[in-house]
Amino acid sequence: MNILGISAFYHDSAACLVRDGRIIAAAQEERFSRRKHDARFPINAVTFCLREGKVGKDGLDIVAYYEKPLSKFVRILKSHFVSAPQNWEAFRQAIPLWLKERLWLPYTIEAELHRLGYAPPHKFVYPEHHQSHQASAFFPSPFQSAAILTADGVGEFDTTTIGKGQGNGVSILWQQTFPHSLGLLYSAFTYYTGFKVNSGEYKLMGLAPYGRPTYADRIYHHLVDLRPDGSFRLNMKYFGFLHEMRMTNRNFDELFGGPPRAPESEITRREMDLARSIQVVTEEIVLRMARAARSQTDEENLCMAGGVALNCVANGAIARAKIFRNIWIQPAAGDAGGALGAAMFAWHQAENQPRTLDAGCDAMRGSYLGPSFRDEDTQDFLTANGYPFRVLEGEGRAEAIATQLAQERVVGMFQGAMEYGPRALGNRSILADARSATMQSRLNLATKFRESFRPFAPAILEERAADWFELDAPSPYMLMVANLREDRRRPPQNDEASLPLDQWVNQVRSVTPAITHVDYSSRIQTVSARTNPQFHAILSAFERMTGCPLLVNTSFNVRSEPIVCTPANAYQCFMRTGIDVLVLNKFILHKGEQPAWEESIDWKQEFGLD
Amino acid sequence: MKDLQWFPPILEPRAASVRPILWSVVAGAAFGCLLFARGHRILALGVWVVTSLLALGLSSQSLRRHLLRAFDWLGAGAGRVTTLAVLWPFYVLVFGAIRLALSAARIDLLGLRLRREQPSYWRPAAPETKRAKYYERLFTVEPAGEQSHVFAWAIGILAFVLLLAGSSELILRSMGFGNPIVYRVDPRIGYYPAPHQDVHRYGGEIHINAFGMRCRDVAAEKPAGTFRILMLGDSTLYGGSYIDQKQTYAARLEYLLNQNPGELPNSPRRVEVLSMGVNGWGPQHELAYVNAFGLFHADLVMVMGPPADAYRPRYGIEHFPFFAEGHRPDFAWQEFWEHLRWQHNQRSTGGSAGFDSGSREGQVLAEGVDAWIGIATLAQAQGSKTDFELLPNEDEARKGRAGELTQLVLDRLLPELAGRRVSEAYPLPLIRSNLGVPKLYHDGAHLDVSGHRIYAQYLRDRVLQVASAE
């Protein structure tokens, strides 16, 4: 049975094909359309999934959409019942779209499938938004049963749920509803500190270690009425998203001493402290929720999904608190993962099909579910354009790449199937030597063209993770933050907090300064030979050469651009940036050997700021 | 950089469809036919020219692009207009009313209130067995609220209904409903406008004086040096709510005659025109009125209106969507509803019994003509001159001859008037020659602004002619 899961129309559209309970393919639309957070119907992702799965024109059995449009519409109407007539602008933008398109979702999907030459499916299934998150968290996990915690901005009504997964079923036990949302609370601070909502949250997370939690008490006292069990209500007197087109309002400004930071302007101590404060509050809320989930379900395992589950620092706090024995987080924890969750829900829950667990392994296949490219096609591309390349084959490939990295060259790595989710996990990555003291600034300013304060994350051999980090479980999807072990740290040379931000970030704090944040934390990817043997081989070769089993692993893109998808995207990014070497499957290209790169457009303007 | 086709071509959004243009062509052609059938030939031609150009434009690739862009622009513009004209008022009024109602009922629809005494904000979710019924539906069970949603929805619906009633009341009032002239029920006359009314309707002002006339206040006794004309008639004399009092032909006639009153016999200093036209009146109402109120010492009595009025018996107010004195409607929609009901009755019964009954012969016609003759006799007995001005309708003017029913009245009435040496006129050529004038008729029977103006000019000459005749 072929089940196509779709998420669309809010942000991060995606598609996923599940066949008889096995994930065949999954991808986000933005990778194909090259529009970040593309919210349109994922026609290209759907095309890819159906072709990858070789689904016949009449072969689609079920289409599962990741939420219930009518319920969401009712919630929107209710929001306007309590905010009219102030919120006219939001009403004006939303209602015509709903009336014209979103309420007719089954027809839209059928029309798009028809455009691709596919017959309508036999059935449509519409799990609730948080059911899709639950399903994406539990069904691919390695657990027979688990507590499930989902938290995001908002689905239909729910913003946070505690549930349980058992066998082939998930159920929501407790819920919190709009507008009391941890995701929206975090997004409000994202907005206030001058970052873009729905894409800048992880920047706020990265800024937090630079600050002090001086505003935490103010947040607890004025903004959030928090209960011991993690449930809370927001004091809507301070938030604008119900009545206006902004996340915060004047009361919020007065509370925190001024208007929001203008985007791209200087980041001051206030923003750092706000980032730290909201991070502390978020962690506290999530910890309490996790404890509540434990007490309500009495489960040893925890599964998480929803946009808040991308807060790796909070995830690390849950792990350290040892509330649960095991934690598994869906790598595509945001709305893109809803497509996968909806498909899995349709198979297991709606069709009542059993789960087959694979001895401690999850079903995500390393989250390498996107398109891959044959060597022949890649060579054709390079030859057609006259791009000089060399061939790396066999065991020598890993050694050659590791040599380049050891010489402090920045390597763009393009191999295998594309990752599904926001993180690059070695197949669409920029790799670099984490030991270099200048690598962080070099990557931020000359390669990624992004804010200098942002840290980089390491990829490390799974079997060596515990030697370097205070981590006692695998973290294959870069969703856990853990601290560098004390024996790897170096004490700060001066009073860092008094330094300007760009100097503070460049202080050497460990033997691997490029991936060590100011508080010695890192967002870790553990690489296993089983899920990504090629990447594992590169790391092993690098360790043999240098004694260091980890590398900087950052996504293969520049700021505001989606992660590269095709060899052409990769070559373009390679030539536009400070990447020294490009590896396309078995081909290696050196920057100095390439023809001059000319473009008629200013590519930096091509992608809006995020 | 040459790229390969890694995937099937990346699909862009569907190209703009020519369907809206095709539909416009079809609708335009049909609309043109309708205009042609209704006699608006030039307008129909114009519409056909436009639709033909659209159809031609579709056949050319480059023109089609421009057309699609134009339609996009029009569509966006229409969308903006619709948004402002429909969506915004709807949002402000309906949603605003619901918010007020919820606030008044202290219903916390989204659970916004902080309840610090509550140990937990977690809500129990609906059991999965219940949710399972909705797996294939586009909606689900709503989370359990803190208050009954039924009550909240009831308040909301009530607010919506009230708001709908309120806004429709405003709209109807802006259209002129809600403030009608009320009528005095009189057993002698039937009914007539209640005295001393001033109302503003959608066409302008209406003033009813002490005697139920739509004209300015006058004394029962004719002032010295005044030439007084008493006009009796129906709605064609009254003028309707669509026309301001000053624009009625009676008021215009008074104005025109007062430009040079010396032209009239005995060179009066001023002229008064008393306009006693009442919606739905026939000859029997008119005769009953003059029997009750007298002729006001009029120098000239003019009976006005279509000849077919002779078929009207002296029926009461209940045949019309009128409101009696003391029963003025409280709401505009009351009046609107009465009109709708009356129109429905008209359609379903073919007109109220006795109203334009279509009877070719019979007692009603005879009584009607007799009543008119009665007025003429009364006027002559009191020394007033009399004149009958019989107004053709638009159809008769187009055909250039009286209709069948009109002819029957003329055949009976005119010999009687001639025998009594009462002047009369049926100015078919006048109306026919002015058919091209815009706003001549309002609805084929009643004159519009231009018609009143032209008719007043004609009546001025008629008054001078009749008044001067021996």
mmCIF file of N, CA and C in Angstrom, chain B residues 232-335:
data_model
loop_
_atom_site.group_PDB
_atom_site.id
_atom_site.type_symbol
_atom_site.label_atom_id
_atom_site.label_comp_id
_atom_site.label_asym_id
_atom_site.label_seq_id
_atom_site.Cartn_x
_atom_site.Cartn_y
_atom_site.Cartn_z
ATOM 1 N N LEU B 232 -56.791 67.224 -9.051
ATOM 2 C CA LEU B 232 -57.194 65.976 -8.427
ATOM 3 C C LEU B 232 -56.632 64.816 -9.251
ATOM 4 N N GLY B 233 -56.102 63.803 -8.566
ATOM 5 C CA GLY B 233 -55.557 62.705 -9.370
ATOM 6 C C GLY B 233 -54.986 61.597 -8.512
ATOM 7 N N ASP B 234 -54.146 60.814 -9.159
ATOM 8 C CA ASP B 234 -53.601 59.626 -8.494
ATOM 9 C C ASP B 234 -52.093 59.793 -8.284
ATOM 10 N N SER B 235 -51.370 58.690 -8.316
ATOM 11 C CA SER B 235 -49.931 58.718 -8.050
ATOM 12 C C SER B 235 -49.158 59.450 -9.130
ATOM 13 N N THR B 236 -49.736 59.545 -10.324
ATOM 14 C CA THR B 236 -49.014 60.281 -11.366
ATOM 15 C C THR B 236 -48.979 61.766 -11.037
ATOM 16 N N LEU B 237 -50.000 62.247 -10.325
ATOM 17 C CA LEU B 237 -49.998 63.635 -9.860
ATOM 18 C C LEU B 237 -49.156 63.736 -8.586
ATOM 19 N N TYR B 238 -49.308 62.773 -7.700
ATOM 20 C CA TYR B 238 -48.573 62.785 -6.427
ATOM 21 C C TYR B 238 -47.061 62.816 -6.663
ATOM 22 N N GLY B 239 -46.607 62.013 -7.581
ATOM 23 C CA GLY B 239 -45.186 62.070 -7.954
ATOM 24 C C GLY B 239 -44.335 60.938 -7.411
ATOM 25 N N GLY B 240 -44.737 60.298 -6.335
ATOM 26 C CA GLY B 240 -43.921 59.181 -5.839
ATOM 27 C C GLY B 240 -42.754 59.623 -4.963
ATOM 28 N N SER B 241 -42.172 58.643 -4.263
ATOM 29 C CA SER B 241 -41.072 58.947 -3.336
ATOM 30 C C SER B 241 -39.769 59.210 -4.051
ATOM 31 N N TYR B 242 -39.757 58.935 -5.341
ATOM 32 C CA TYR B 242 -38.502 59.055 -6.081
ATOM 33 C C TYR B 242 -38.253 60.461 -6.579
ATOM 34 N N ILE B 243 -39.223 61.364 -6.315
ATOM 35 C CA ILE B 243 -39.084 62.704 -6.871
ATOM 36 C C ILE B 243 -39.311 63.730 -5.756
ATOM 37 N N ASP B 244 -38.517 64.743 -5.764
ATOM 38 C CA ASP B 244 -38.651 65.788 -4.760
ATOM 39 C C ASP B 244 -39.908 66.618 -5.047
ATOM 40 N N GLN B 245 -40.492 67.135 -3.994
ATOM 41 C CA GLN B 245 -41.742 67.879 -4.137
ATOM 42 C C GLN B 245 -41.624 69.020 -5.144
ATOM 43 N N LYS B 246 -40.529 69.726 -5.096
ATOM 44 C CA LYS B 246 -40.373 70.893 -5.990
ATOM 45 C C LYS B 246 -40.297 70.475 -7.451
ATOM 46 N N GLN B 247 -39.995 69.193 -7.686
ATOM 47 C CA GLN B 247 -39.828 68.753 -9.072
ATOM 48 C C GLN B 247 -41.112 68.188 -9.655
ATOM 49 N N THR B 248 -42.185 68.057 -8.850
ATOM 50 C CA THR B 248 -43.429 67.534 -9.400
ATOM 51 C C THR B 248 -44.012 68.546 -10.369
ATOM 52 N N TYR B 249 -44.756 68.079 -11.308
ATOM 53 C CA TYR B 249 -45.272 69.012 -12.331
ATOM 54 C C TYR B 249 -46.231 70.014 -11.708
ATOM 55 N N ALA B 250 -46.942 69.618 -10.645
ATOM 56 C CA ALA B 250 -47.844 70.572 -9.988
ATOM 57 C C ALA B 250 -47.053 71.731 -9.401
ATOM 58 N N ALA B 251 -45.956 71.421 -8.707
ATOM 59 C CA ALA B 251 -45.136 72.481 -8.113
ATOM 60 C C ALA B 251 -44.469 73.315 -9.195
ATOM 61 N N ARG B 252 -44.026 72.658 -10.232
ATOM 62 C CA ARG B 252 -43.387 73.383 -11.335
ATOM 63 C C ARG B 252 -44.389 74.306 -12.019
ATOM 64 N N LEU B 253 -45.597 73.776 -12.166
ATOM 65 C CA LEU B 253 -46.635 74.575 -12.824
ATOM 66 C C LEU B 253 -46.883 75.843 -12.011
ATOM 67 N N GLU B 254 -47.003 75.704 -10.725
ATOM 68 C CA GLU B 254 -47.225 76.891 -9.873
ATOM 69 C C GLU B 254 -46.077 77.880 -10.073
ATOM 70 N N TYR B 255 -44.884 77.370 -10.092
ATOM 71 C CA TYR B 255 -43.723 78.244 -10.277
ATOM 72 C C TYR B 255 -43.773 78.961 -11.623
ATOM 73 N N LEU B 256 -44.085 78.192 -12.683
ATOM 74 C CA LEU B 256 -44.095 78.781 -14.029
ATOM 75 C C LEU B 256 -45.177 79.851 -14.148
ATOM 76 N N LEU B 257 -46.360 79.529 -13.606
ATOM 77 C CA LEU B 257 -47.459 80.500 -13.719
ATOM 78 C C LEU B 257 -47.162 81.747 -12.899
ATOM 79 N N ASN B 258 -46.457 81.575 -11.799
ATOM 80 C CA ASN B 258 -46.142 82.743 -10.971
ATOM 81 C C ASN B 258 -45.046 83.614 -11.568
ATOM 82 N N GLN B 259 -44.412 83.138 -12.656
ATOM 83 C CA GLN B 259 -43.439 83.991 -13.350
ATOM 84 C C GLN B 259 -44.158 85.193 -13.978
ATOM 85 N N ASN B 260 -45.369 84.931 -14.431
ATOM 86 C CA ASN B 260 -46.143 86.023 -15.053
ATOM 87 C C ASN B 260 -47.641 85.803 -14.844
ATOM 88 N N PRO B 261 -48.112 85.958 -13.636
ATOM 89 C CA PRO B 261 -49.512 85.648 -13.359
ATOM 90 C C PRO B 261 -50.475 86.584 -14.089
ATOM 91 N N GLY B 262 -49.980 87.697 -14.518
ATOM 92 C CA GLY B 262 -50.851 88.633 -15.220
ATOM 93 C C GLY B 262 -51.413 88.102 -16.512
ATOM 94 N N GLU B 263 -50.796 87.007 -17.000
ATOM 95 C CA GLU B 263 -51.302 86.415 -18.230
ATOM 96 C C GLU B 263 -52.652 85.768 -18.023
ATOM 97 N N LEU B 264 -52.972 85.464 -16.795
ATOM 98 C CA LEU B 264 -54.246 84.798 -16.501
ATOM 99 C C LEU B 264 -55.374 85.830 -16.434
ATOM 100 N N PRO B 265 -56.584 85.365 -16.594
ATOM 101 C CA PRO B 265 -57.716 86.294 -16.541
ATOM 102 C C PRO B 265 -57.765 87.032 -15.207
ATOM 103 N N ASN B 266 -58.128 88.273 -15.260
ATOM 104 C CA ASN B 266 -58.255 89.150 -14.091
ATOM 105 C C ASN B 266 -56.902 89.451 -13.446
ATOM 106 N N SER B 267 -55.848 89.152 -14.136
ATOM 107 C CA SER B 267 -54.479 89.473 -13.695
ATOM 108 C C SER B 267 -54.256 89.266 -12.210
ATOM 109 N N PRO B 268 -54.358 88.074 -11.765
ATOM 110 C CA PRO B 268 -54.138 87.835 -10.340
ATOM 111 C C PRO B 268 -52.677 88.142 -9.973
ATOM 112 N N ARG B 269 -52.521 88.383 -8.653
ATOM 113 C CA ARG B 269 -51.151 88.698 -8.208
ATOM 114 C C ARG B 269 -50.312 87.410 -8.101
ATOM 115 N N ARG B 270 -51.017 86.337 -7.776
ATOM 116 C CA ARG B 270 -50.270 85.096 -7.646
ATOM 117 C C ARG B 270 -51.158 83.913 -8.008
ATOM 118 N N VAL B 271 -50.503 82.787 -8.194
ATOM 119 C CA VAL B 271 -51.200 81.557 -8.558
ATOM 120 C C VAL B 271 -50.914 80.518 -7.489
ATOM 121 N N GLU B 272 -51.931 79.776 -7.126
ATOM 122 C CA GLU B 272 -51.737 78.630 -6.221
ATOM 123 C C GLU B 272 -52.185 77.368 -6.949
ATOM 124 N N VAL B 273 -51.375 76.381 -6.847
ATOM 125 C CA VAL B 273 -51.752 75.072 -7.399
ATOM 126 C C VAL B 273 -51.852 74.095 -6.227
ATOM 127 N N LEU B 274 -53.068 73.624 -5.980
ATOM 128 C CA LEU B 274 -53.307 72.663 -4.900
ATOM 129 C C LEU B 274 -53.266 71.263 -5.503
ATOM 130 N N SER B 275 -52.311 70.490 -5.085
ATOM 131 C CA SER B 275 -52.103 69.181 -5.713
ATOM 132 C C SER B 275 -52.656 68.086 -4.813
ATOM 133 N N MET B 276 -53.833 67.585 -5.176
ATOM 134 C CA MET B 276 -54.445 66.534 -4.378
ATOM 135 C C MET B 276 -54.382 65.231 -5.180
ATOM 136 N N GLY B 277 -53.139 64.743 -5.337
ATOM 137 C CA GLY B 277 -52.967 63.450 -5.975
ATOM 138 C C GLY B 277 -52.613 62.436 -4.907
ATOM 139 N N VAL B 278 -53.186 61.278 -4.947
ATOM 140 C CA VAL B 278 -52.967 60.262 -3.912
ATOM 141 C C VAL B 278 -52.698 58.924 -4.588
ATOM 142 N N ASN B 279 -51.692 58.230 -4.105
ATOM 143 C CA ASN B 279 -51.368 56.906 -4.653
ATOM 144 C C ASN B 279 -52.585 55.993 -4.619
ATOM 145 N N GLY B 280 -52.914 55.418 -5.741
ATOM 146 C CA GLY B 280 -53.970 54.413 -5.801
ATOM 147 C C GLY B 280 -55.382 54.975 -5.930
ATOM 148 N N TRP B 281 -55.501 56.280 -5.945
ATOM 149 C CA TRP B 281 -56.842 56.873 -6.102
ATOM 150 C C TRP B 281 -57.425 56.642 -7.469
ATOM 151 N N GLY B 282 -58.781 56.657 -7.473
ATOM 152 C CA GLY B 282 -59.535 56.642 -8.710
ATOM 153 C C GLY B 282 -60.571 57.755 -8.633
ATOM 154 N N PRO B 283 -61.427 57.846 -9.624
ATOM 155 C CA PRO B 283 -62.408 58.938 -9.679
ATOM 156 C C PRO B 283 -63.320 58.999 -8.446
ATOM 157 N N GLN B 284 -63.636 57.830 -7.919
ATOM 158 C CA GLN B 284 -64.588 57.822 -6.812
ATOM 159 C C GLN B 284 -63.968 58.399 -5.545
ATOM 160 N N HIS B 285 -62.669 58.182 -5.369
ATOM 161 C CA HIS B 285 -61.971 58.813 -4.243
ATOM 162 C C HIS B 285 -61.973 60.330 -4.437
ATOM 163 N N GLU B 286 -61.698 60.717 -5.670
ATOM 164 C CA GLU B 286 -61.581 62.157 -5.964
ATOM 165 C C GLU B 286 -62.924 62.861 -5.719
ATOM 166 N N LEU B 287 -64.001 62.240 -6.181
ATOM 167 C CA LEU B 287 -65.323 62.849 -5.998
ATOM 168 C C LEU B 287 -65.658 62.896 -4.517
ATOM 169 N N ALA B 288 -65.371 61.812 -3.803
ATOM 170 C CA ALA B 288 -65.679 61.777 -2.367
ATOM 171 C C ALA B 288 -64.905 62.863 -1.629
ATOM 172 N N TYR B 289 -63.696 63.096 -2.064
ATOM 173 C CA TYR B 289 -62.879 64.120 -1.413
ATOM 174 C C TYR B 289 -63.487 65.505 -1.599
ATOM 175 N N VAL B 290 -63.853 65.825 -2.840
ATOM 176 C CA VAL B 290 -64.392 67.177 -3.056
ATOM 177 C C VAL B 290 -65.766 67.310 -2.387
ATOM 178 N N ASN B 291 -66.514 66.184 -2.276
ATOM 179 C CA ASN B 291 -67.778 66.237 -1.541
ATOM 180 C C ASN B 291 -67.523 66.534 -0.064
ATOM 181 N N ALA B 292 -66.395 66.017 0.444
ATOM 182 C CA ALA B 292 -66.110 66.204 1.869
ATOM 183 C C ALA B 292 -65.450 67.561 2.132
ATOM 184 N N PHE B 293 -64.522 67.946 1.278
ATOM 185 C CA PHE B 293 -63.694 69.122 1.552
ATOM 186 C C PHE B 293 -64.063 70.333 0.703
ATOM 187 N N GLY B 294 -64.820 70.089 -0.327
ATOM 188 C CA GLY B 294 -65.142 71.212 -1.221
ATOM 189 C C GLY B 294 -64.083 71.396 -2.258
ATOM 190 N N LEU B 295 -64.240 72.458 -3.066
ATOM 191 C CA LEU B 295 -63.318 72.712 -4.156
ATOM 192 C C LEU B 295 -62.310 73.795 -3.820
ATOM 193 N N PHE B 296 -62.343 74.257 -2.574
ATOM 194 C CA PHE B 296 -61.361 75.269 -2.113
ATOM 195 C C PHE B 296 -61.434 76.551 -2.930
ATOM 196 N N HIS B 297 -62.629 76.831 -3.443
ATOM 197 C CA HIS B 297 -62.844 78.059 -4.233
ATOM 198 C C HIS B 297 -61.880 78.133 -5.407
ATOM 199 N N ALA B 298 -61.631 77.009 -5.989
ATOM 200 C CA ALA B 298 -60.678 76.969 -7.091
ATOM 201 C C ALA B 298 -61.238 77.661 -8.308
ATOM 202 N N ASP B 299 -60.389 78.378 -9.006
ATOM 203 C CA ASP B 299 -60.784 78.990 -10.274
ATOM 204 C C ASP B 299 -60.789 77.939 -11.372
ATOM 205 N N LEU B 300 -59.936 76.977 -11.208
ATOM 206 C CA LEU B 300 -59.821 75.932 -12.233
ATOM 207 C C LEU B 300 -59.647 74.608 -11.515
ATOM 208 N N VAL B 301 -60.501 73.667 -11.880
ATOM 209 C CA VAL B 301 -60.361 72.316 -11.347
ATOM 210 C C VAL B 301 -59.808 71.444 -12.460
ATOM 211 N N MET B 302 -58.674 70.788 -12.176
ATOM 212 C CA MET B 302 -58.066 69.931 -13.210
ATOM 213 C C MET B 302 -58.061 68.506 -12.710
ATOM 214 N N VAL B 303 -58.665 67.641 -13.492
ATOM 215 C CA VAL B 303 -58.627 66.218 -13.176
ATOM 216 C C VAL B 303 -57.464 65.609 -13.959
ATOM 217 N N MET B 304 -56.532 64.995 -13.230
ATOM 218 C CA MET B 304 -55.276 64.525 -13.834
ATOM 219 C C MET B 304 -55.188 63.010 -13.748
ATOM 220 N N GLY B 305 -54.429 62.420 -14.695
ATOM 221 C CA GLY B 305 -54.144 60.999 -14.541
ATOM 222 C C GLY B 305 -54.469 60.187 -15.768
ATOM 223 N N PRO B 306 -54.083 58.931 -15.772
ATOM 224 C CA PRO B 306 -54.362 58.051 -16.908
ATOM 225 C C PRO B 306 -55.846 57.748 -16.989
ATOM 226 N N PRO B 307 -56.382 57.626 -18.143
ATOM 227 C CA PRO B 307 -57.804 57.314 -18.301
ATOM 228 C C PRO B 307 -58.182 56.015 -17.608
ATOM 229 N N ALA B 308 -57.273 55.069 -17.539
ATOM 230 C CA ALA B 308 -57.581 53.764 -16.968
ATOM 231 C C ALA B 308 -57.907 53.853 -15.480
ATOM 232 N N ASP B 309 -57.646 54.973 -14.860
ATOM 233 C CA ASP B 309 -58.047 55.164 -13.462
ATOM 234 C C ASP B 309 -59.550 54.981 -13.292
ATOM 235 N N ALA B 310 -60.246 55.143 -14.358
ATOM 236 C CA ALA B 310 -61.710 55.025 -14.280
ATOM 237 C C ALA B 310 -62.126 53.633 -13.823
ATOM 238 N N TYR B 311 -61.263 52.677 -13.998
ATOM 239 C CA TYR B 311 -61.615 51.314 -13.598
ATOM 240 C C TYR B 311 -61.470 51.084 -12.108
ATOM 241 N N ARG B 312 -60.938 52.063 -11.373
ATOM 242 C CA ARG B 312 -60.666 51.831 -9.947
ATOM 243 C C ARG B 312 -61.897 52.088 -9.113
ATOM 244 N N PRO B 313 -62.298 51.079 -8.345
ATOM 245 C CA PRO B 313 -63.396 51.333 -7.407
ATOM 246 C C PRO B 313 -62.855 52.065 -6.191
ATOM 247 N N ARG B 314 -63.728 52.442 -5.300
ATOM 248 C CA ARG B 314 -63.285 53.185 -4.122
ATOM 249 C C ARG B 314 -62.924 52.187 -3.016
ATOM 250 N N TYR B 315 -61.740 51.602 -3.211
ATOM 251 C CA TYR B 315 -61.317 50.611 -2.217
ATOM 252 C C TYR B 315 -60.483 51.305 -1.158
ATOM 253 N N GLY B 316 -60.195 50.509 -0.099
ATOM 254 C CA GLY B 316 -59.546 51.111 1.049
ATOM 255 C C GLY B 316 -58.045 50.862 1.071
ATOM 256 N N ILE B 317 -57.465 51.275 2.168
ATOM 257 C CA ILE B 317 -56.011 51.239 2.308
ATOM 258 C C ILE B 317 -55.470 49.811 2.306
ATOM 259 N N GLU B 318 -56.354 48.843 2.637
ATOM 260 C CA GLU B 318 -55.880 47.471 2.806
ATOM 261 C C GLU B 318 -55.400 46.859 1.485
ATOM 262 N N HIS B 319 -55.712 47.491 0.388
ATOM 263 C CA HIS B 319 -55.266 46.959 -0.894
ATOM 264 C C HIS B 319 -53.824 47.321 -1.223
ATOM 265 N N PHE B 320 -53.255 48.155 -0.381
ATOM 266 C CA PHE B 320 -51.926 48.687 -0.721
ATOM 267 C C PHE B 320 -50.948 48.448 0.431
ATOM 268 N N PRO B 321 -49.668 48.560 0.146
ATOM 269 C CA PRO B 321 -48.677 48.426 1.228
ATOM 270 C C PRO B 321 -48.516 49.743 1.971
ATOM 271 N N PHE B 322 -49.640 50.303 2.412
ATOM 272 C CA PHE B 322 -49.615 51.597 3.079
ATOM 273 C C PHE B 322 -49.845 51.401 4.567
ATOM 274 N N PHE B 323 -49.430 52.402 5.333
ATOM 275 C CA PHE B 323 -49.598 52.360 6.777
ATOM 276 C C PHE B 323 -50.591 53.435 7.194
ATOM 277 N N ALA B 324 -51.464 53.051 8.051
ATOM 278 C CA ALA B 324 -52.498 53.987 8.501
ATOM 279 C C ALA B 324 -51.936 54.942 9.534
ATOM 280 N N GLU B 325 -52.584 56.075 9.659
ATOM 281 C CA GLU B 325 -52.213 57.080 10.658
ATOM 282 C C GLU B 325 -52.173 56.421 12.032
ATOM 283 N N GLY B 326 -51.116 56.707 12.760
ATOM 284 C CA GLY B 326 -50.977 56.092 14.077
ATOM 285 C C GLY B 326 -50.336 54.725 14.041
ATOM 286 N N HIS B 327 -50.060 54.247 12.848
ATOM 287 C CA HIS B 327 -49.443 52.916 12.728
ATOM 288 C C HIS B 327 -48.195 53.001 11.864
ATOM 289 N N ARG B 328 -47.470 54.083 12.073
ATOM 290 C CA ARG B 328 -46.215 54.239 11.324
ATOM 291 C C ARG B 328 -45.288 53.077 11.660
ATOM 292 N N PRO B 329 -44.604 52.508 10.681
ATOM 293 C CA PRO B 329 -43.740 51.354 10.989
ATOM 294 C C PRO B 329 -42.567 51.770 11.870
ATOM 295 N N ASP B 330 -42.215 50.865 12.771
ATOM 296 C CA ASP B 330 -41.067 51.144 13.641
ATOM 297 C C ASP B 330 -39.739 50.893 12.937
ATOM 298 N N PHE B 331 -39.776 49.964 12.006
ATOM 299 C CA PHE B 331 -38.548 49.579 11.329
ATOM 300 C C PHE B 331 -38.720 49.669 9.826
ATOM 301 N N ALA B 332 -37.609 49.911 9.162
ATOM 302 C CA ALA B 332 -37.636 49.995 7.698
ATOM 303 C C ALA B 332 -38.017 48.659 7.089
ATOM 304 N N TRP B 333 -37.583 47.576 7.701
ATOM 305 C CA TRP B 333 -37.880 46.292 7.091
ATOM 306 C C TRP B 333 -39.371 45.948 7.170
ATOM 307 N N GLN B 334 -40.104 46.648 8.087
ATOM 308 C CA GLN B 334 -41.566 46.449 8.100
ATOM 309 C C GLN B 334 -42.169 46.942 6.808
ATOM 310 N N GLU B 335 -41.736 48.137 6.409
ATOM 311 C CA GLU B 335 -42.248 48.693 5.157
ATOM 312 C C GLU B 335 -41.795 47.846 3.973
#
